mmCIF file of C-alpha atoms in Angstrom:
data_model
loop_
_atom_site.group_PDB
_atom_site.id
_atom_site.type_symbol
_atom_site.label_atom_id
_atom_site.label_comp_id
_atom_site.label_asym_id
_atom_site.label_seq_id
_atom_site.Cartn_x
_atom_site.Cartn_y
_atom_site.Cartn_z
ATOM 1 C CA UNK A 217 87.565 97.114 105.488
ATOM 2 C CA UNK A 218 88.717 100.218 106.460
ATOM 3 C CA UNK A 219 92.432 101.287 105.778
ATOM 4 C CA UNK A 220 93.185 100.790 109.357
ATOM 5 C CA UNK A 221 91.682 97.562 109.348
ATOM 6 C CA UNK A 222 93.670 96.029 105.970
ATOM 7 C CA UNK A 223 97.046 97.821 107.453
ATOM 8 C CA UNK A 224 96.097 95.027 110.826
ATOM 9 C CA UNK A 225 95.670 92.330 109.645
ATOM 10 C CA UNK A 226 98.396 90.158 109.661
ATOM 11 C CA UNK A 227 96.868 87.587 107.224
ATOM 12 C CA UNK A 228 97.476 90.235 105.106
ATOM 13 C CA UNK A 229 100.660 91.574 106.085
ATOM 14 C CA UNK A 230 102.482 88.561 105.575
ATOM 15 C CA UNK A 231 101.209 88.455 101.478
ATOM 16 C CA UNK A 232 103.894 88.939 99.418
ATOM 17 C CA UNK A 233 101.998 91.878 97.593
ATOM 18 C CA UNK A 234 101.262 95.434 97.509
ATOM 19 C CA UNK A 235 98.316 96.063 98.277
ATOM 20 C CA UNK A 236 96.228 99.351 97.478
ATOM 21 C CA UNK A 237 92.023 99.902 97.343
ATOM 22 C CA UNK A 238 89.848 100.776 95.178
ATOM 23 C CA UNK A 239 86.605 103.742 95.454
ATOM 24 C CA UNK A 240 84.603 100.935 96.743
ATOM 25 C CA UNK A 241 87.302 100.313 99.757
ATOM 26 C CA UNK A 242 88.017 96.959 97.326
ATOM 27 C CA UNK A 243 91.378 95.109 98.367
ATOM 28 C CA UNK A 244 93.417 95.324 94.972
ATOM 29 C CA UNK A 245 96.644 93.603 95.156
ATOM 30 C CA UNK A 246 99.864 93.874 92.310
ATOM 31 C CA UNK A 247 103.235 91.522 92.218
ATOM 32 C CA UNK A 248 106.058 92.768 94.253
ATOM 33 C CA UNK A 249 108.094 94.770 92.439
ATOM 34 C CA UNK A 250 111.261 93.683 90.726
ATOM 35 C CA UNK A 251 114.826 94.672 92.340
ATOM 36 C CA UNK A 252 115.467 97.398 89.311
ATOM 37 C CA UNK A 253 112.051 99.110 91.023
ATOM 38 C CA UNK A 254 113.501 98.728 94.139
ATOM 39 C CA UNK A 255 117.084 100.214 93.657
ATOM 40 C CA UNK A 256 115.488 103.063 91.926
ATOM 41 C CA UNK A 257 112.663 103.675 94.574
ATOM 42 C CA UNK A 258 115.582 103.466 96.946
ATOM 43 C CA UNK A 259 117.925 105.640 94.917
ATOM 44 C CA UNK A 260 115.379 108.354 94.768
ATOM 45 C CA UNK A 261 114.703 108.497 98.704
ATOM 46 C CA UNK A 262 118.418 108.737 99.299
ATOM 47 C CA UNK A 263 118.601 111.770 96.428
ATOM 48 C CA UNK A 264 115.623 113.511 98.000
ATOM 49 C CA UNK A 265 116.739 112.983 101.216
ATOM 50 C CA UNK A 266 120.078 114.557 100.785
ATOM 51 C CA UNK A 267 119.111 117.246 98.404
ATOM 52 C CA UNK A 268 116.128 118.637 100.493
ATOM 53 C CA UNK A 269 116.431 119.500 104.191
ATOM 54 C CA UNK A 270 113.475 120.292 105.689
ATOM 55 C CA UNK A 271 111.249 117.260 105.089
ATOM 56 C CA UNK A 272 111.103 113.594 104.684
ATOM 57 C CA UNK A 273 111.709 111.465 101.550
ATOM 58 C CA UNK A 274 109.386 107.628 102.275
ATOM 59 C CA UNK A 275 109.008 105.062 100.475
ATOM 60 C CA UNK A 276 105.677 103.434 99.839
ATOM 61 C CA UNK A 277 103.147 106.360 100.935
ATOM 62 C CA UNK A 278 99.666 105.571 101.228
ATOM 63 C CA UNK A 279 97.644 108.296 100.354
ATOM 64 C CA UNK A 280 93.346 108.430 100.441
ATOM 65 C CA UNK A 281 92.217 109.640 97.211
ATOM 66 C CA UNK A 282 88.804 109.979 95.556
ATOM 67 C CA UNK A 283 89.244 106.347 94.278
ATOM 68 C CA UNK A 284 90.758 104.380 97.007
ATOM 69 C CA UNK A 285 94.007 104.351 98.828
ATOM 70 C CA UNK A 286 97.066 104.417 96.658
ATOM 71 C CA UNK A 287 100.525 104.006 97.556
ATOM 72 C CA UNK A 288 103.267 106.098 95.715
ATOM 73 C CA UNK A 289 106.658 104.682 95.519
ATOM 74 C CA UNK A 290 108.305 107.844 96.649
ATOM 75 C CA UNK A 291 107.295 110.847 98.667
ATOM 76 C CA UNK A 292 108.775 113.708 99.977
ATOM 77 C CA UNK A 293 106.952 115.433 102.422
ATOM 78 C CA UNK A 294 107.910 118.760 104.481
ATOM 79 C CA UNK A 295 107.521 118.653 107.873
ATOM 80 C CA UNK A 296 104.031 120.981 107.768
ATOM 81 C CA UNK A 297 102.595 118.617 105.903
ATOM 82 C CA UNK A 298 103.626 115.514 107.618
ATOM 83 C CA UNK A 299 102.282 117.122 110.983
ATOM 84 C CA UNK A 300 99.038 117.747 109.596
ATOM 85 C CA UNK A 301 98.174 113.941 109.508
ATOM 86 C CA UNK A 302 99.514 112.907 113.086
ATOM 87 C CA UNK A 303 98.182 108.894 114.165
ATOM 88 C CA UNK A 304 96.609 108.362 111.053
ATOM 89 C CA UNK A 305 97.051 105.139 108.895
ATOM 90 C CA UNK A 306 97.118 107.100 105.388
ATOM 91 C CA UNK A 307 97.888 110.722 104.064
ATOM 92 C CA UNK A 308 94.856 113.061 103.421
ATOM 93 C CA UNK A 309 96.855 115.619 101.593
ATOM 94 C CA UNK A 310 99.450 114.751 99.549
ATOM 95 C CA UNK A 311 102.860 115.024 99.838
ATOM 96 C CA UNK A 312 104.539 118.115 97.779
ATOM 97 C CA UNK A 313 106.055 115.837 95.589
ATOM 98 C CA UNK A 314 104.589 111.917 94.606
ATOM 99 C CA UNK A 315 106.855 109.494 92.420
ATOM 100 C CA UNK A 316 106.369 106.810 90.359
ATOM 101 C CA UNK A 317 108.820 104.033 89.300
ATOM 102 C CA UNK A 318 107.459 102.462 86.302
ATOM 103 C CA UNK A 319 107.484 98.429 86.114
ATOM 104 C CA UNK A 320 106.871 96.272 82.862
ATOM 105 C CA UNK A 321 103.305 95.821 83.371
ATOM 106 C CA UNK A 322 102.164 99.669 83.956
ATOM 107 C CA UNK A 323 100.408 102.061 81.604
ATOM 108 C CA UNK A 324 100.422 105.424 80.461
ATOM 109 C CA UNK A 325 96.788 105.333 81.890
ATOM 110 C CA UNK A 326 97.808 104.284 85.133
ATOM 111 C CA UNK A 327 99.889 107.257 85.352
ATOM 112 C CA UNK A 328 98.180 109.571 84.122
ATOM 113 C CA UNK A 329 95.209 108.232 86.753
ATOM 114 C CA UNK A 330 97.652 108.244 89.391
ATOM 115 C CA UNK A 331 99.119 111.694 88.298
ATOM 116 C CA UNK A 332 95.680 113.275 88.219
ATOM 117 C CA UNK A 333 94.744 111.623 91.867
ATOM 118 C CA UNK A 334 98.070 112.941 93.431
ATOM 119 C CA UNK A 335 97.279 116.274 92.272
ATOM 120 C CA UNK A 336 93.724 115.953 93.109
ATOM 121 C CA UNK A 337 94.842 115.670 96.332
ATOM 122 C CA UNK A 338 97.566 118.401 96.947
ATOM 123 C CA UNK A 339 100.786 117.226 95.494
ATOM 124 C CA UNK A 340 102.714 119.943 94.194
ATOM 125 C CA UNK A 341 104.624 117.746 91.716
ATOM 126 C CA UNK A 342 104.262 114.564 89.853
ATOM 127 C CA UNK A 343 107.493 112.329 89.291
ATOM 128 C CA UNK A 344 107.772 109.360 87.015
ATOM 129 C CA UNK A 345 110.965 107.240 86.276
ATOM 130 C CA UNK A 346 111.111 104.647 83.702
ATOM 131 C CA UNK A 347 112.293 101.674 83.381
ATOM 132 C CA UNK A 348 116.121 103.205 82.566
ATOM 133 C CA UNK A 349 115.994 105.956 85.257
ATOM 134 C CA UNK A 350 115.307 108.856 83.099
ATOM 135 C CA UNK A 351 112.715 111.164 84.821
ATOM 136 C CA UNK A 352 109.992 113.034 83.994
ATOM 137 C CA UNK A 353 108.578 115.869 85.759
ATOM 138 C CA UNK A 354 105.120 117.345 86.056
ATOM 139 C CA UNK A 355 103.100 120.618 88.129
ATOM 140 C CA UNK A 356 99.428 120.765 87.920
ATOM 141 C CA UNK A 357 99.504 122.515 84.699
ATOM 142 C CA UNK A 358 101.800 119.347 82.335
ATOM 143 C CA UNK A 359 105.443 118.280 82.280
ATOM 144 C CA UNK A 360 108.559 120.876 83.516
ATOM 145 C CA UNK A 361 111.744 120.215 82.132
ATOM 146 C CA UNK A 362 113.179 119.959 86.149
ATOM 147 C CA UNK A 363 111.557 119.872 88.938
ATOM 148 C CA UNK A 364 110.453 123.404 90.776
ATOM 149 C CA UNK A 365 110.468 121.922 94.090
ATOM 150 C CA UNK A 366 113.929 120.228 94.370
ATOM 151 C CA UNK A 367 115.529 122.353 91.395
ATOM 152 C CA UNK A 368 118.797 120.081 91.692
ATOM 153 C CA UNK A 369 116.882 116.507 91.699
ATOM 154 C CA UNK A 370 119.269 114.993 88.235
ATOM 155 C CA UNK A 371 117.167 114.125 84.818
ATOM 156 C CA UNK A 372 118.639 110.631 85.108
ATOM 157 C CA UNK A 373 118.766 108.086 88.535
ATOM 158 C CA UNK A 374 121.808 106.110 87.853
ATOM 159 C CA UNK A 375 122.020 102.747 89.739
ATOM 160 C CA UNK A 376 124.885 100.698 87.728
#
């Protein structure tokens, strides 16, 4: 199935699962995440979104990457960017900056797969927050001690 094709079907929209592909165009499907994930992921749009004007902070981006669709918990994209991909069902270039909120059952390998796709891809940064809200920041070249994109984005997303 193509992208367009799984993001139809409503057998499969009504699963309660994320779904993503792999480079065969594979279905792969994870648990939903837990509410922490969620209050950060949500937490994080509403930061972007009011610290960075001229662009769009989304949650759950698909992107098309060199090993199947993945979807980012967090994106903010500028408006260039987001233009550039007009009707269609995933990004093709990444947006400037990709997030990641980390649940129990991730890896370092994951992220450092996902990282390398994103960037692969176009992403200007690479976000990750763990499981207590502290994030880390990366460029194409490793980890930045803040981000060089949104300069005031805080080290730490408090929810509680």
């Amino acid at each position: 199935m193509t992208w367009a094709e799984i993001c139809e079907d409503k057998l499969l929209a009504n699963l309660p699962y994320r779904i993503e592909t792999d480079r065969w165009g594979h279905i792969v499907m994870s648990p939903p995440p837990r509410s922490r994930h969620a209050e950060y992921q949500g937490k994080i749009v509403v930061l972007l979104d009011k610290l960075m004007k001229r662009g769009h902070a989304l949650p759950e981006v698909p992107l098309q990457t060199s090993e199947g669709v993945k979807a980012m918990d967090v994106a903010w994209v500028s408006e260039q960017r987001r233009k550039s991909r007009p009707n269609d069902p995933c990004y093709l270039i990444a947006p400037e900056i990709c997030v990641e909120v980390e649940s129990p059952s991730n890896t370092d390998e994951e992220f450092m797969e996902r990282k390398r796709l994103y960037f692969e891809k176009g992403a200007e940064e690479f976000w990750l927050c763990d499981l207590m809200g502290n994030m880390k920041f990366h460029d194409p070249v490793g980890e930045i001690p803040k981000s060089k994109v949104c300069s005031e984005f805080p080290p730490k997303v408090v929810i509680d």
